[in-house]
Amino acid sequence: MYNISLIVDGSEKQIESWKATCSALLILKKTTTSTLSAGLSLNYDATALAPVIPILSWQQKLSRKWSLIAILPQRISLLNDTGKNGRISLSSELRTNQFYLYPEKEKYKDSYNYREILIQSGITYEHNFQPVIVYIKTGITQMINSKIVETGKKMSEHILSFNQDPAFFLSIGISLNP
């Protein structure tokens, strides 16, 4: 399995950067109850944590209702099918958020990139009301890294970094799946 993505990044003001990722995953072992895969993700992005990231994927059916899904280093989830149309999961996920800042002051450059890396751990309930899926997710967010860097520069050349205490989160969503 492989994926190639070309990404144009920016804001409503302008295009800020071009990024590319290429990922390949090879199934090493597959049985009726488990799948083990390994691969690599290549990143062309000055703000990426690393240009090459190894990927390990493991899916294991633990019982009729329970399963484990680990896609490392991104996430690990323990899922339970609750009835005919519901599912509950306990998970921990590595996430990133980013946006651009435009100070519009003489002493500053035109634009800056704010990026945060965090771990979200919590519980999710999903229910399928065909063709609508409703979910509620709650847990704790722990900030690992939060920096501001001049657009186009490496994250190691940041001008400002932040720390944040763990915080509670709650998310409710609706998805149309025709």
Tab-separated table of C-alpha atoms in Angstrom, residues 1-166:
chain	number	residue	atom	x	y	z
A	1	MET	CA	0.000	0.000	0.000
A	2	TYR	CA	1.385	3.453	-0.816
A	3	ASN	CA	0.309	7.078	-0.735
A	4	ILE	CA	1.760	10.232	-2.288
A	5	SER	CA	0.482	13.652	-1.221
A	6	LEU	CA	1.345	17.096	-2.552
A	7	ILE	CA	0.153	19.791	-0.172
A	8	VAL	CA	-0.240	23.509	-0.732
A	9	ASP	CA	-0.292	25.181	2.673
A	10	GLY	CA	-1.250	28.712	3.618
A	11	SER	CA	-4.105	30.884	4.717
A	12	GLU	CA	-6.767	33.134	3.278
A	13	LYS	CA	-4.005	35.703	2.683
A	14	GLN	CA	-1.530	33.721	0.600
A	15	ILE	CA	0.150	30.413	-0.189
A	16	GLU	CA	2.949	29.886	2.328
A	17	SER	CA	4.601	26.594	1.415
A	18	TRP	CA	4.574	23.443	-0.689
A	19	LYS	CA	4.934	20.103	1.065
A	20	ALA	CA	5.116	16.511	-0.080
A	21	THR	CA	4.823	13.162	1.643
A	22	CYS	CA	5.306	9.673	0.319
A	23	SER	CA	4.355	6.667	2.427
A	24	ALA	CA	4.679	2.976	1.694
A	25	LEU	CA	3.452	0.104	3.834
A	26	LEU	CA	4.142	-3.587	3.273
A	27	ILE	CA	1.998	-6.309	4.868
A	28	LEU	CA	4.419	-8.644	6.621
A	29	LYS	CA	1.912	-11.116	8.063
A	30	LYS	CA	-1.858	-11.539	7.759
A	31	THR	CA	-4.090	-14.085	9.473
A	32	THR	CA	-7.833	-14.217	10.145
A	33	THR	CA	-7.313	-12.365	13.442
A	34	SER	CA	-4.269	-10.150	12.887
A	35	THR	CA	-2.341	-8.048	10.396
A	36	LEU	CA	1.228	-6.791	10.807
A	37	SER	CA	2.661	-4.159	8.441
A	38	ALA	CA	5.806	-2.036	8.291
A	39	GLY	CA	6.815	0.914	6.172
A	40	LEU	CA	8.264	4.393	5.845
A	41	SER	CA	6.961	7.911	5.465
A	42	LEU	CA	9.167	10.421	3.625
A	43	ASN	CA	8.499	14.125	4.239
A	44	TYR	CA	9.554	17.136	2.214
A	45	ASP	CA	8.668	19.822	4.752
A	46	ALA	CA	11.020	22.150	6.627
A	47	THR	CA	8.747	22.045	9.679
A	48	ALA	CA	8.491	18.224	9.840
A	49	LEU	CA	9.850	16.447	12.908
A	50	ALA	CA	12.000	14.210	10.713
A	51	PRO	CA	12.433	13.690	6.965
A	52	VAL	CA	11.948	9.907	7.353
A	53	ILE	CA	9.578	8.282	9.848
A	54	PRO	CA	9.255	4.501	10.257
A	55	ILE	CA	5.699	3.132	10.454
A	56	LEU	CA	4.567	-0.039	12.206
A	57	SER	CA	0.930	-1.118	11.947
A	58	TRP	CA	-0.662	-3.933	13.948
A	59	GLN	CA	-4.324	-4.919	13.995
A	60	GLN	CA	-5.381	-7.717	16.336
A	61	LYS	CA	-8.851	-9.150	16.923
A	62	LEU	CA	-8.806	-9.941	20.662
A	63	SER	CA	-12.293	-11.461	20.911
A	64	ARG	CA	-15.645	-11.301	19.137
A	65	LYS	CA	-16.189	-7.695	20.352
A	66	TRP	CA	-12.700	-6.380	21.174
A	67	SER	CA	-9.869	-5.405	18.832
A	68	LEU	CA	-6.582	-3.530	19.065
A	69	ILE	CA	-5.261	-1.185	16.387
A	70	ALA	CA	-1.767	0.298	16.662
A	71	ILE	CA	-0.334	2.561	13.965
A	72	LEU	CA	2.964	3.663	15.437
A	73	PRO	CA	4.113	6.339	16.035
A	74	GLN	CA	0.702	7.961	15.431
A	75	ARG	CA	-1.934	6.143	17.484
A	76	ILE	CA	-3.058	3.124	19.464
A	77	SER	CA	-6.716	2.194	20.038
A	78	LEU	CA	-8.651	-0.487	21.871
A	79	LEU	CA	-12.095	-0.878	20.253
A	80	ASN	CA	-15.282	-2.563	21.468
A	81	ASP	CA	-18.354	-3.152	19.316
A	82	THR	CA	-21.331	-2.241	21.509
A	83	GLY	CA	-24.445	-3.717	20.006
A	84	LYS	CA	-25.425	-3.644	16.366
A	85	ASN	CA	-24.529	-0.046	15.459
A	86	GLY	CA	-22.280	1.304	18.215
A	87	ARG	CA	-18.598	1.280	19.002
A	88	ILE	CA	-16.588	2.557	21.947
A	89	SER	CA	-12.825	3.042	21.862
A	90	LEU	CA	-10.025	3.973	24.220
A	91	SER	CA	-7.171	5.610	22.361
A	92	SER	CA	-4.059	7.715	22.477
A	93	GLU	CA	-3.083	9.735	19.419
A	94	LEU	CA	-0.152	11.926	18.364
A	95	ARG	CA	-1.541	15.035	16.616
A	96	THR	CA	-0.311	18.282	15.123
A	97	ASN	CA	-2.055	21.611	14.635
A	98	GLN	CA	-0.658	24.565	12.755
A	99	PHE	CA	-1.623	27.953	11.439
A	100	TYR	CA	0.025	31.114	10.117
A	101	LEU	CA	0.471	34.420	11.927
A	102	TYR	CA	0.740	37.804	10.206
A	103	PRO	CA	1.953	40.403	12.744
A	104	GLU	CA	1.800	43.305	10.236
A	105	LYS	CA	4.440	45.231	12.172
A	106	GLU	CA	7.595	46.799	10.715
A	107	LYS	CA	10.079	44.856	12.857
A	108	TYR	CA	8.598	41.457	11.969
A	109	LYS	CA	8.757	39.311	8.856
A	110	ASP	CA	5.656	38.881	6.708
A	111	SER	CA	4.505	35.564	8.163
A	112	TYR	CA	5.198	33.031	10.884
A	113	ASN	CA	4.191	29.409	11.318
A	114	TYR	CA	2.738	28.281	14.662
A	115	ARG	CA	2.849	24.514	15.187
A	116	GLU	CA	1.919	22.406	18.170
A	117	ILE	CA	2.486	18.700	18.700
A	118	LEU	CA	0.264	17.026	21.257
A	119	ILE	CA	-0.963	13.698	22.572
A	120	GLN	CA	-4.718	13.241	22.927
A	121	SER	CA	-5.816	10.331	25.109
A	122	GLY	CA	-9.444	9.554	25.731
A	123	ILE	CA	-12.632	7.674	25.047
A	124	THR	CA	-14.868	7.845	21.958
A	125	TYR	CA	-18.385	6.562	21.357
A	126	GLU	CA	-19.640	6.263	17.777
A	127	HIS	CA	-23.150	5.292	16.682
A	128	ASN	CA	-24.238	4.571	13.129
A	129	PHE	CA	-27.741	5.871	12.342
A	130	GLN	CA	-27.376	5.022	8.617
A	131	PRO	CA	-26.452	7.221	6.692
A	132	VAL	CA	-25.433	9.463	9.613
A	133	ILE	CA	-22.683	8.614	12.112
A	134	VAL	CA	-22.667	10.530	15.404
A	135	TYR	CA	-19.713	10.552	17.795
A	136	ILE	CA	-18.684	12.019	21.114
A	137	LYS	CA	-15.048	12.068	22.207
A	138	THR	CA	-13.535	13.241	25.480
A	139	GLY	CA	-10.215	13.000	27.267
A	140	ILE	CA	-6.974	14.793	28.086
A	141	THR	CA	-4.681	16.728	25.737
A	142	GLN	CA	-0.979	16.947	26.647
A	143	MET	CA	1.157	19.448	24.730
A	144	ILE	CA	4.580	18.050	23.783
A	145	ASN	CA	5.960	20.866	21.682
A	146	SER	CA	4.645	24.277	20.649
A	147	LYS	CA	6.716	26.748	18.612
A	148	ILE	CA	6.583	29.782	16.378
A	149	VAL	CA	9.025	29.888	13.488
A	150	GLU	CA	9.524	32.245	10.575
A	151	THR	CA	7.722	30.719	7.577
A	152	GLY	CA	10.080	28.528	5.552
A	153	LYS	CA	12.567	28.013	8.402
A	154	LYS	CA	13.239	24.788	10.311
A	155	MET	CA	11.463	24.232	13.627
A	156	SER	CA	14.875	24.109	15.327
A	157	GLU	CA	15.243	27.799	14.370
A	158	HIS	CA	12.123	28.804	16.331
A	159	ILE	CA	11.750	32.308	17.759
A	160	LEU	CA	9.352	31.358	20.552
A	161	SER	CA	8.279	28.154	22.310
A	162	PHE	CA	5.429	27.443	24.721
A	163	ASN	CA	4.565	25.003	27.498
A	164	GLN	CA	1.044	24.120	28.534
A	165	ASP	CA	-0.493	22.043	31.315
A	166	PRO	CA	-2.687	19.060	30.348
